Coordinates of C-alpha atoms and ligand atoms in Angstrom, one line a residue:
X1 CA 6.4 -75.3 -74.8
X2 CA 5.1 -76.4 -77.9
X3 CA 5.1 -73.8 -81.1
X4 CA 0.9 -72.8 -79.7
X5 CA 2.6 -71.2 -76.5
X6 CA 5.7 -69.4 -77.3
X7 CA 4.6 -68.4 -80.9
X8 CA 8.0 -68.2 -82.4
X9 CA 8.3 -68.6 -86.1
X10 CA 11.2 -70.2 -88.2
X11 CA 10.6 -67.2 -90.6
X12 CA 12.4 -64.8 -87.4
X13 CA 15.3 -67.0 -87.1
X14 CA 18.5 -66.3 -89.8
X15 CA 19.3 -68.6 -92.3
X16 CA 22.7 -69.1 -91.6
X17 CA 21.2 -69.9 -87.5
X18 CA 19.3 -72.6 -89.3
X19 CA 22.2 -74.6 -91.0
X20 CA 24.3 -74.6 -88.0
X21 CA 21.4 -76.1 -86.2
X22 CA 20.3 -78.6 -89.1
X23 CA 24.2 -79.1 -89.2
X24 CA 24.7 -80.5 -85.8
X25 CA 21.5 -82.6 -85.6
X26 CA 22.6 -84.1 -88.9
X27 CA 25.7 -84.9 -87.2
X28 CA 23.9 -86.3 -84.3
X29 CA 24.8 -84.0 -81.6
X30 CA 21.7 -82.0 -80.0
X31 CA 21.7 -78.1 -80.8
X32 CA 19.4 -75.3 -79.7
X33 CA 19.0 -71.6 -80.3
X34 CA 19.2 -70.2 -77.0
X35 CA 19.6 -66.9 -74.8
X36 CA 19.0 -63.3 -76.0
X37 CA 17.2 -64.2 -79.8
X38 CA 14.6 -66.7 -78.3
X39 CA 13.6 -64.3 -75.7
X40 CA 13.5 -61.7 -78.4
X41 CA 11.4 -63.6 -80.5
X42 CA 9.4 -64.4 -77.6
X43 CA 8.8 -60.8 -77.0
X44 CA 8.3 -59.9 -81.2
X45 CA 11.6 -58.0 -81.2
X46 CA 14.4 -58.6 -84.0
X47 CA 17.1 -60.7 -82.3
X48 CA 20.6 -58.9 -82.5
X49 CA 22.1 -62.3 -83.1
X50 CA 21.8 -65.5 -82.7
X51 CA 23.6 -68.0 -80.4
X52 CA 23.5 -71.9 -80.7
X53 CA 24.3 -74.0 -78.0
X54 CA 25.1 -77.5 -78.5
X55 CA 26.8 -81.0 -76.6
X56 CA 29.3 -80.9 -79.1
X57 CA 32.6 -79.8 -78.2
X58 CA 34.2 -76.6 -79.7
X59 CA 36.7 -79.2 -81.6
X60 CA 33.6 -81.3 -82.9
X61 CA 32.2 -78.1 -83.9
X62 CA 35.2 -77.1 -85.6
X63 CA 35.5 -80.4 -87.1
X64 CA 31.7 -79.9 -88.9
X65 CA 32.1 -76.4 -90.6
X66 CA 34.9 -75.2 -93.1
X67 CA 33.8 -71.4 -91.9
X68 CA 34.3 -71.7 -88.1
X69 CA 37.0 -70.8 -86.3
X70 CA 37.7 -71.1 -82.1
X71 CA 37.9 -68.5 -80.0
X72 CA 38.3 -67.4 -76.5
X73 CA 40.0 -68.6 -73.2
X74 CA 38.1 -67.7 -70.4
X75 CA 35.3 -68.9 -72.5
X76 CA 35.8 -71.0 -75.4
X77 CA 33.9 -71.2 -78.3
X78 CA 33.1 -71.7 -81.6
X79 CA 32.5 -68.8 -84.6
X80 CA 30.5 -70.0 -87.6
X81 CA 31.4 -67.2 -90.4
X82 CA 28.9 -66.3 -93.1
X83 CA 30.0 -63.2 -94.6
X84 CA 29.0 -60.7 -92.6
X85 CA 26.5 -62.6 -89.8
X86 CA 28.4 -64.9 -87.2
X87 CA 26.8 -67.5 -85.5
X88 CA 28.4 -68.2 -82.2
X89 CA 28.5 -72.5 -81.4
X90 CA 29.2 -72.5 -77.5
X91 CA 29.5 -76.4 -75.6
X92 CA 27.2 -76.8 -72.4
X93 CA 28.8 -75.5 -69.5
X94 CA 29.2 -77.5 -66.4
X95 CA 29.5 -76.8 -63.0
X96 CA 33.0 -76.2 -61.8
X97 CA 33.2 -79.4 -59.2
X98 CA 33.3 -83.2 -60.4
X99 CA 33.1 -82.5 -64.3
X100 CA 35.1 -84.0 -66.5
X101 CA 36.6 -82.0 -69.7
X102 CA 36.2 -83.2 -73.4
X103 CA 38.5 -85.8 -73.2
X104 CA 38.2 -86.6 -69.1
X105 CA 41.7 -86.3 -68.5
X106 CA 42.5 -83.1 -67.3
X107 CA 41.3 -82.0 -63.7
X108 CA 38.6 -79.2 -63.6
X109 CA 40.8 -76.7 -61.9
X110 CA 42.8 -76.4 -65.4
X111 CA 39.2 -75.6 -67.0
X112 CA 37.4 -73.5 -64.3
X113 CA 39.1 -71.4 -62.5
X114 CA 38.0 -68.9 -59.9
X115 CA 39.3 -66.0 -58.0
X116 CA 39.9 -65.0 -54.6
X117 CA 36.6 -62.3 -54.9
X118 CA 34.5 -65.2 -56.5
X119 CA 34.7 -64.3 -60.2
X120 CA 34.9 -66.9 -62.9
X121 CA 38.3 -66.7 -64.5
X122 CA 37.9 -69.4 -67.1
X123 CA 34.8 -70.9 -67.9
X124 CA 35.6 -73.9 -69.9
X125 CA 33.7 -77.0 -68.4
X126 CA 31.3 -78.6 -70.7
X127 CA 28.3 -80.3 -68.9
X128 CA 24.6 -81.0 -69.8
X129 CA 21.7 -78.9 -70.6
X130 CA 20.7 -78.7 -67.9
X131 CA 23.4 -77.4 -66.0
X132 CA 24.3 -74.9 -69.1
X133 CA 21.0 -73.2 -68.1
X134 CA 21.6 -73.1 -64.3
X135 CA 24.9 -71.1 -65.5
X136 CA 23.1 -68.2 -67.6
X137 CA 22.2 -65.1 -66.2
X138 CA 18.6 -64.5 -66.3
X139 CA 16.0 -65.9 -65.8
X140 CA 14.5 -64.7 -69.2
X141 CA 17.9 -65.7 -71.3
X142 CA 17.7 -69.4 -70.3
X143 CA 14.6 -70.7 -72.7
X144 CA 16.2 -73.2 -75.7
X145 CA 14.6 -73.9 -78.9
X146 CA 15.0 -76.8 -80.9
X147 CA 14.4 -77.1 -84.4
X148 CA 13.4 -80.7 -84.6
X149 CA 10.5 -80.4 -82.7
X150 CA 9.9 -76.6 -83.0
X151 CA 9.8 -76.8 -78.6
X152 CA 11.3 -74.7 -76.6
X153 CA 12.6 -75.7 -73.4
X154 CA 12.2 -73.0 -70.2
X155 CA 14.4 -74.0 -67.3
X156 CA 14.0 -70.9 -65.0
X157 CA 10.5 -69.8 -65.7
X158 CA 11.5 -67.4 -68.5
X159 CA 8.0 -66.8 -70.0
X160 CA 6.4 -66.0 -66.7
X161 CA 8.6 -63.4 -66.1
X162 CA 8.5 -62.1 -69.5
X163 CA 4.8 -61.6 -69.0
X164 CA 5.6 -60.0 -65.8
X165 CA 8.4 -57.8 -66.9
X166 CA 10.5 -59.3 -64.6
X167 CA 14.2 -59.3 -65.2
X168 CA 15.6 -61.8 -62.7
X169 CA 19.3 -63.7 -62.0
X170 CA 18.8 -67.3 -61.7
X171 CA 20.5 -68.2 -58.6
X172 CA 21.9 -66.4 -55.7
X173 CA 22.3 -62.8 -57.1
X174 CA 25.9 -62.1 -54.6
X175 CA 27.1 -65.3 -56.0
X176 CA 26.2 -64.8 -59.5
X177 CA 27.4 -60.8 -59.7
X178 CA 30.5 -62.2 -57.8
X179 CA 31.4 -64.8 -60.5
X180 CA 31.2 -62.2 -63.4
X181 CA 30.5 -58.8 -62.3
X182 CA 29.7 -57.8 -66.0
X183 CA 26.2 -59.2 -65.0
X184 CA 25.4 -55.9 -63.2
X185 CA 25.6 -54.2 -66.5
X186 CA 23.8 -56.9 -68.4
X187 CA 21.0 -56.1 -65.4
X188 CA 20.4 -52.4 -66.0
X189 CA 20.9 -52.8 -70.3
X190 CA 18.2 -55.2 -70.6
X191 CA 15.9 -53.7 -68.3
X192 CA 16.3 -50.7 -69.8
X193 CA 16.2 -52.4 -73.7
X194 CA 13.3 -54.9 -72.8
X195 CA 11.7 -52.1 -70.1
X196 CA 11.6 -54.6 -67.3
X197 CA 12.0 -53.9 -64.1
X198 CA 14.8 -55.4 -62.3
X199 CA 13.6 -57.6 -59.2
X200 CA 14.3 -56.7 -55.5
X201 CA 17.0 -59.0 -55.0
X202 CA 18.4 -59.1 -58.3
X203 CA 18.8 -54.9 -57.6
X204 CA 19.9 -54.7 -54.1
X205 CA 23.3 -56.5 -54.1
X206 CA 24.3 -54.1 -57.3
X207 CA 24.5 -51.0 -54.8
X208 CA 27.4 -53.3 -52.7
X209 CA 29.3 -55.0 -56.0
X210 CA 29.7 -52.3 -58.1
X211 CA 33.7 -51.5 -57.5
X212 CA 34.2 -55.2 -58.9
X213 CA 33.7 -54.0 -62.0
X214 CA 37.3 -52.5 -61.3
X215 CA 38.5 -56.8 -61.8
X216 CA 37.3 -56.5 -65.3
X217 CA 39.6 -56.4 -68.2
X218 CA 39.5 -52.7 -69.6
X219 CA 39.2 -54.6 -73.3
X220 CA 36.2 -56.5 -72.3
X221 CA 34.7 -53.5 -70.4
X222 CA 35.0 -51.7 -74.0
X223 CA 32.7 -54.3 -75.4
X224 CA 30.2 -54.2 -72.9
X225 CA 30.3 -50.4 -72.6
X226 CA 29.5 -50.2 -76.0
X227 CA 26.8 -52.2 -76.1
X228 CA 24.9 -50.1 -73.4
X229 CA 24.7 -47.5 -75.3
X230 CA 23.9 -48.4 -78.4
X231 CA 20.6 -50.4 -77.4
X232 CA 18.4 -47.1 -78.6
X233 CA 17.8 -46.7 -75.2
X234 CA 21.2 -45.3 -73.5
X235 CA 19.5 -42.7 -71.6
X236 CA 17.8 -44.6 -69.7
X237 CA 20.4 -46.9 -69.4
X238 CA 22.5 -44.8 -67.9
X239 CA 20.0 -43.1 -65.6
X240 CA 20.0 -46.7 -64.0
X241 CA 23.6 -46.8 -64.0
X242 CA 23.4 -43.6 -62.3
X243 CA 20.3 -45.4 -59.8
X244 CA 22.9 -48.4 -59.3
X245 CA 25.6 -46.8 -58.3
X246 CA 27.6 -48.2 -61.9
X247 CA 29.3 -44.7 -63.1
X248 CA 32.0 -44.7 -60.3
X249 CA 33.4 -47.6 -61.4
X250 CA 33.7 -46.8 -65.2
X251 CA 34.1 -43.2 -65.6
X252 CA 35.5 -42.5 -62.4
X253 CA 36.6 -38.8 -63.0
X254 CA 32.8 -37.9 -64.6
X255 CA 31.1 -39.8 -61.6
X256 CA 31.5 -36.6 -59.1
X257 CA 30.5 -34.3 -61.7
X258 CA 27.0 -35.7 -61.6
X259 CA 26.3 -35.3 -57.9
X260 CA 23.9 -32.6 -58.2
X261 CA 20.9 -33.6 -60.5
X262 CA 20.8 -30.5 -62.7
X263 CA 24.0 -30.2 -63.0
X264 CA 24.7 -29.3 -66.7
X265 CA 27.4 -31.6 -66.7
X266 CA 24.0 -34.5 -65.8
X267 CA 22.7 -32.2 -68.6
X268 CA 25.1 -32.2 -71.1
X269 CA 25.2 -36.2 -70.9
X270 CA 21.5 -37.2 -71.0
X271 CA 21.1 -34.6 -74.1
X272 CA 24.5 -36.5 -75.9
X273 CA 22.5 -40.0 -74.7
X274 CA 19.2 -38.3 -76.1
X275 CA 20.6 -38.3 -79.7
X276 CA 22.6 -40.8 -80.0
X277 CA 19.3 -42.8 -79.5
X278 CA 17.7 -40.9 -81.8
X279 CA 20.1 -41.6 -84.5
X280 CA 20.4 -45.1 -83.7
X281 CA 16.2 -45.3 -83.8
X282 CA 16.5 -43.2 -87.1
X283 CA 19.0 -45.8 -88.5
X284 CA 22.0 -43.5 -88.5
X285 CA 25.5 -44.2 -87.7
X286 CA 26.7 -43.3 -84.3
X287 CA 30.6 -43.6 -83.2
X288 CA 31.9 -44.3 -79.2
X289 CA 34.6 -41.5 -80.3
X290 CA 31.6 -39.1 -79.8
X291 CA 30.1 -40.8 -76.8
X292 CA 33.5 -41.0 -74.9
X293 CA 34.2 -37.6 -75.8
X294 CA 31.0 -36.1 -74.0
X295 CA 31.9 -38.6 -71.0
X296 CA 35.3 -37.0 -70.9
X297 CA 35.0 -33.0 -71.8
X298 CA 34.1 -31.7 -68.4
X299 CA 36.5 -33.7 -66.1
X300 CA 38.9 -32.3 -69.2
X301 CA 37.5 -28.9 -68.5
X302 CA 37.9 -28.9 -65.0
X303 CA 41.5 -30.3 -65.0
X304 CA 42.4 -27.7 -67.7
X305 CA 41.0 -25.2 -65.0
X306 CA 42.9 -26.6 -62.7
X307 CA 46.2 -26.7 -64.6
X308 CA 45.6 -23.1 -65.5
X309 CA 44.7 -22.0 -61.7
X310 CA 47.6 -23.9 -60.0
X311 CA 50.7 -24.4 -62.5
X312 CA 50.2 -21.0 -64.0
X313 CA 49.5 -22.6 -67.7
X314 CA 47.9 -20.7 -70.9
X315 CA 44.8 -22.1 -71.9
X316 CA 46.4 -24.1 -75.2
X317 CA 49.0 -26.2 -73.2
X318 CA 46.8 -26.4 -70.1
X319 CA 43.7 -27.9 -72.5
X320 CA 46.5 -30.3 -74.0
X321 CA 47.7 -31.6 -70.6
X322 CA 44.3 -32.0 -69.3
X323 CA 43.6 -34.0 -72.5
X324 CA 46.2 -36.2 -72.3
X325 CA 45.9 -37.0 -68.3
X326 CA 42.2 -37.5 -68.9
X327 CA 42.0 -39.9 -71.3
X328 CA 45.1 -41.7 -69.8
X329 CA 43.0 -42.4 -66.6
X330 CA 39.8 -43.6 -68.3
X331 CA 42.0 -46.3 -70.4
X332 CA 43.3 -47.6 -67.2
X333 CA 39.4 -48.6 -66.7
X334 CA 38.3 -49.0 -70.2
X335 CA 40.3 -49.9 -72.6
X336 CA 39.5 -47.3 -75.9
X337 CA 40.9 -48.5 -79.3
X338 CA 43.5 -45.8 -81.1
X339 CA 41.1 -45.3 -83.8
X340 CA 38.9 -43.6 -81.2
X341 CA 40.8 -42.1 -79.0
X342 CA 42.2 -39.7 -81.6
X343 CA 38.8 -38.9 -83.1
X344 CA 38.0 -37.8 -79.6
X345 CA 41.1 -36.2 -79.7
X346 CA 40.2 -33.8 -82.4
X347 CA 36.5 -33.3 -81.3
X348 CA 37.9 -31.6 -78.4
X349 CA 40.8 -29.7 -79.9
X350 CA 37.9 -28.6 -82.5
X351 CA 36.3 -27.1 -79.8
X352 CA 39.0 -24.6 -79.5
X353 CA 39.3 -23.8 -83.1
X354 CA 35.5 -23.3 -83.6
X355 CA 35.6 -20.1 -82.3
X356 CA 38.2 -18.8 -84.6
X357 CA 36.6 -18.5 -88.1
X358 CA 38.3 -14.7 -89.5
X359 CA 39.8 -15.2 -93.0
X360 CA 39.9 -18.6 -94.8
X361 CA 39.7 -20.0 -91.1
X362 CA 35.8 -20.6 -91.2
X363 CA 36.2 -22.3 -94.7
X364 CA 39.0 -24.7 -94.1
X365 CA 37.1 -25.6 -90.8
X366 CA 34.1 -26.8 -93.5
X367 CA 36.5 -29.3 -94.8
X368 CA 37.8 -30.8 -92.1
X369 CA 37.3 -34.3 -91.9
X370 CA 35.6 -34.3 -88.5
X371 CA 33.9 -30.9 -88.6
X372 CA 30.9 -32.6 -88.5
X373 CA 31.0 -34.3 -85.4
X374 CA 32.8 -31.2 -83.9
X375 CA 29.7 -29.0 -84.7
X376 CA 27.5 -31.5 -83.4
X377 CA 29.0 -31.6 -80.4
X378 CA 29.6 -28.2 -80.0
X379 CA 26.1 -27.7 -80.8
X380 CA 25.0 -29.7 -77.7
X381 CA 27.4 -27.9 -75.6
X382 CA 25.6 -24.6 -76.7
X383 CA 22.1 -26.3 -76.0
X384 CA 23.0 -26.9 -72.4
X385 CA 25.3 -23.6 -71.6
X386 CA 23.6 -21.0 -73.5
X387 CA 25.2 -17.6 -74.0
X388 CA 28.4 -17.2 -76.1
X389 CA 28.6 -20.9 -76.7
X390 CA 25.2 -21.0 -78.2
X391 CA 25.7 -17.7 -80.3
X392 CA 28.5 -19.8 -81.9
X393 CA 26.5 -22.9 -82.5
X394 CA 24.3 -20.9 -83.9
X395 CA 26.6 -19.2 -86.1
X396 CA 28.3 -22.7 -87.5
X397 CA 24.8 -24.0 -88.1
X398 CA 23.6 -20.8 -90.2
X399 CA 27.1 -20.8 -92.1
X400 CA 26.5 -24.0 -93.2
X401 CA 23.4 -23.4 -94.6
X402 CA 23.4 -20.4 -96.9
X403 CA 24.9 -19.2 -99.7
X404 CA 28.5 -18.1 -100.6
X405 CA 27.7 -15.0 -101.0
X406 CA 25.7 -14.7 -97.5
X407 CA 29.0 -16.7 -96.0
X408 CA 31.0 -13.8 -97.2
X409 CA 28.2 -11.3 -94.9
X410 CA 28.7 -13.0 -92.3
X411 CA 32.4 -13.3 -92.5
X412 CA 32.3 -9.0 -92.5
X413 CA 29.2 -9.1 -89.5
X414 CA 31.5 -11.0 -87.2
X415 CA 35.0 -8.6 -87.8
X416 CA 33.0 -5.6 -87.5
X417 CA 31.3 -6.8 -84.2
X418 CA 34.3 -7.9 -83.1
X419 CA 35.7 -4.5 -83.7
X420 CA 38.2 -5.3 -86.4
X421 CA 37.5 -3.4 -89.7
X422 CA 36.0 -5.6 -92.7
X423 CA 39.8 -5.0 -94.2
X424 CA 42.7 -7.3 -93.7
X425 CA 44.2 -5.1 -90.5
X426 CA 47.4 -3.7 -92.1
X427 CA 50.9 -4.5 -91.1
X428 CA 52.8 -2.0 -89.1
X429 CA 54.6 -0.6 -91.8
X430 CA 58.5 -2.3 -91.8
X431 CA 60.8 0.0 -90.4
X432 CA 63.6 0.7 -93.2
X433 CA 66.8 -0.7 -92.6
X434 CA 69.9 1.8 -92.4
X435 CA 71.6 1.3 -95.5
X436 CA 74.9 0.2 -95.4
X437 CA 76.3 2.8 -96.7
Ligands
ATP1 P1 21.8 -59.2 -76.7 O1 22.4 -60.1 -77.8 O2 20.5 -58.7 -77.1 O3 22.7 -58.2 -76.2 P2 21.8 -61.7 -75.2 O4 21.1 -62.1 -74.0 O5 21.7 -62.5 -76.5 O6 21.4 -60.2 -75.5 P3 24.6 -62.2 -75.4 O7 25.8 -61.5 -74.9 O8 24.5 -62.4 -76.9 O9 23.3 -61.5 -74.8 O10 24.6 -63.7 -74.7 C1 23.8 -64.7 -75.1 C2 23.4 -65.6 -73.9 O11 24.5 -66.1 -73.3 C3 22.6 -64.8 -72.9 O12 21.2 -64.7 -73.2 C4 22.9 -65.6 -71.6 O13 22.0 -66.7 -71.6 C5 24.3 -66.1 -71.9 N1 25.2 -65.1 -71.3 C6 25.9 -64.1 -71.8 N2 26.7 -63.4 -71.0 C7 26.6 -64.0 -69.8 C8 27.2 -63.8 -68.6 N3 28.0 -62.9 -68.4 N4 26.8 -64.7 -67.6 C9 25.9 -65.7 -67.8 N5 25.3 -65.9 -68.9 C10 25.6 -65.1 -70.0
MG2 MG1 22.8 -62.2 -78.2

């Protein structure tokens, strides 16, 4: 397609995409942009990054820029650092039978390897174009553009199904999900990102594959996780998870929760997804620790129950169990990195504390670090259960908006409905010791 019919501009593509390509031709080698950012461009969205594709080996690559470094083993590649923006250099894959590697001495086996359920364990056999495009996913994420000629090159039909909102795997879809069942996920994000509708065939073998996503490494599952909901559009990402049969493989203890449709546990996440899009639409910051922790709180809630009902636990060491067994089965899927784990940590143990706000309790709750995102989701909690939980949102988001002296009203308001006097209640006098003599 010449410039005319795919319209792209070199005023979308980054800078720093640009010298990596002008790089590589300058070197000799052939280089394209290719995948997610010339679709994107096709279809006037801002690419989230930019990929380059080239015949030149990760080494070669290595070899051209001061600011790359490899990475990767089931997949190797090259990262071409510019401050903050990373432009990712990947070699043409081959198919796995009668290639040869970069220096045609080792045998393929050592560079693709493949296991017993079909999936791709290591993906490192360079061929040509040509064959790099048969191994992308879809249909729509296998269009190249060159900068020399300002053509880009459309080896499945990606602009006709563009126009037809068409979101299609290129090859057999069994085979493809098979070989990295991660592609079931990429199906429902970028239908849901690029509102496409996934096609019949590409859909119905996602109902039978699903439980390979259980062969996925939790750390890579992290990634991809992530990325599903932070498109802008998580809800209705994951009301096609939920079509798709995807939750029972990655939040395995939520997945029976949702059974019933109006279940306010359904509830409670669409309303968390709801936001969070919001924000990210809005430009705020959003973290997983508060995603993860709405995945989590009612299988937590329900196993506190539980512990309660059957062990004959309080409510505090119940809630701490529950906690702890919780989030140790959802890393066995999904690997989640310390630095969230305990933020979700103390959203949940905040949820215990909110309710307790006599004497300086209410103030020091104001400074703590993640009062914030305790309040928030407390406050979305309340939305979806009403009653006493909403009374209390409402109270935390009142007390945070007026004065001192109004804090201090409400302070008395609360111990006097709760029966107490507006006092400190008074020690029981100390009973005098018998002196010693
Ligand atoms: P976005 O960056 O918007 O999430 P993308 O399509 O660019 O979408 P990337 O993960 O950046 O997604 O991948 C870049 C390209 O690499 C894809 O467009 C696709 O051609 C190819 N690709 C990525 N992951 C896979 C996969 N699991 N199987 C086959 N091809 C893939
Ligand atoms: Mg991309």
């Amino acid at each position: 397609m010449t410039r005319g019919e795919h319209g792209i501009s070199r005023k979308g593509i980054s800078d720093n995409a640009l010298k990596v390509l002008y790089r590589l031709n300058g070197a000799g080698f052939d280089a394209y942009l290719v995948g997610g950012c010339v679709r994107d461009l096709i279809l006037g969205l801002q690419p989230k990054d930019f990929d380059v594709v080239t015949n030149a080996t990760p080494d070669e690559v290595k070899a051209l820029f001061k600011n790359c470094r490899l990475i990767g083993r089931r997949f190797r590649l090259a990262h071409v650092v510019f401050g903050r923006e990373i432009i990712e250099v990947a070699t043409f894959r081959g198919h796995h039978q009668n290639s040869t590697d970069e220096t045609g001495k080792k045998p393929a086996e050592v560079l693709g390897k493949q296991s017993q359920e079909g999936q791709i364990l290591r993906d490192n056999v360079f061929g040509s174009i040509e064959e790099d495009a048969e191994r992308r996913d879809f249909t729509v994420n296998a269009m190249y553009y060159r900068v020399t000629d300002f053509t880009v090159t459309d080896f499945a039909n990606g602009m006709q199904a563009i126009k037809d909102k068409r979101l299609e795997l290129i090859g057999d879809p069994e085979t493809r999900y098979r070989e990295d069942p991660v592609r079931m996920l990429r199906a429902v994000r970028f239908a849901a990102k690029l509102n496409m509708q996934i096609s019949p065939k590409s859909a119905e073998a996602i109902h039978q594959l699903g439980s390979l996503l259980n062969n996925i490494p939790p750390a890579r599952l992290f990634e991809e996780v992530i990325k599903l909901f932070i498109s802008g559009q998580g809800l209705r990402t994951f009301e096609l998870m939920q079509e798709y049969d995807l939750i029972q493989p990655l939040f395995p203890q939520l997945s029976p929760l949702l059974k019933s449709k109006d279940s306010r546990e359904n509830q409670f996440i669409k309303k968390m997804l709801m936001n969070t899009d919001n924000r990210i639409n809005t430009g705020q910051r959003v973290t997983p620790a508060f995603m993860y922790a709405a995945f989590l709180w009612y299988p937590i809630e329900e196993h506190c129950q539980k512990l309660m009902d059957e062990a004959g636990l309080n409510h505090f060491d119940a809630f701490n169990i529950a906690v702890n067994d919780v989030l140790h089965r959802q890393i066995q899927r999904i690997m989640i990195p310390k630095r969230f784990s305990s933020m979700m940590r103390e959203i949940w143990l905040l949820q215990l504390r909110l309710p307790k706000r006599f004497g300086r309790r209410a103030y020091q709750m104001l400074e703590h670090a993640r009062f914030r995102a305790a309040y928030d989701f407390l406050l979305i909690r309340g939305q979806i259960e009403g009653g006493k939980l909403l009374e209390l949102a409402d109270w935390w988001t009142e007390f945070q908006e007026v004065s001192p002296e109004q804090r201090k009203q409400m302070l008395t308001k609360l111990r006097e409905a709760e029966g107490g006097s507006a006092r400190r209640p008074r020690r029981r006098p100390k009973r005098k010791k018998p002196s010693a003599s």
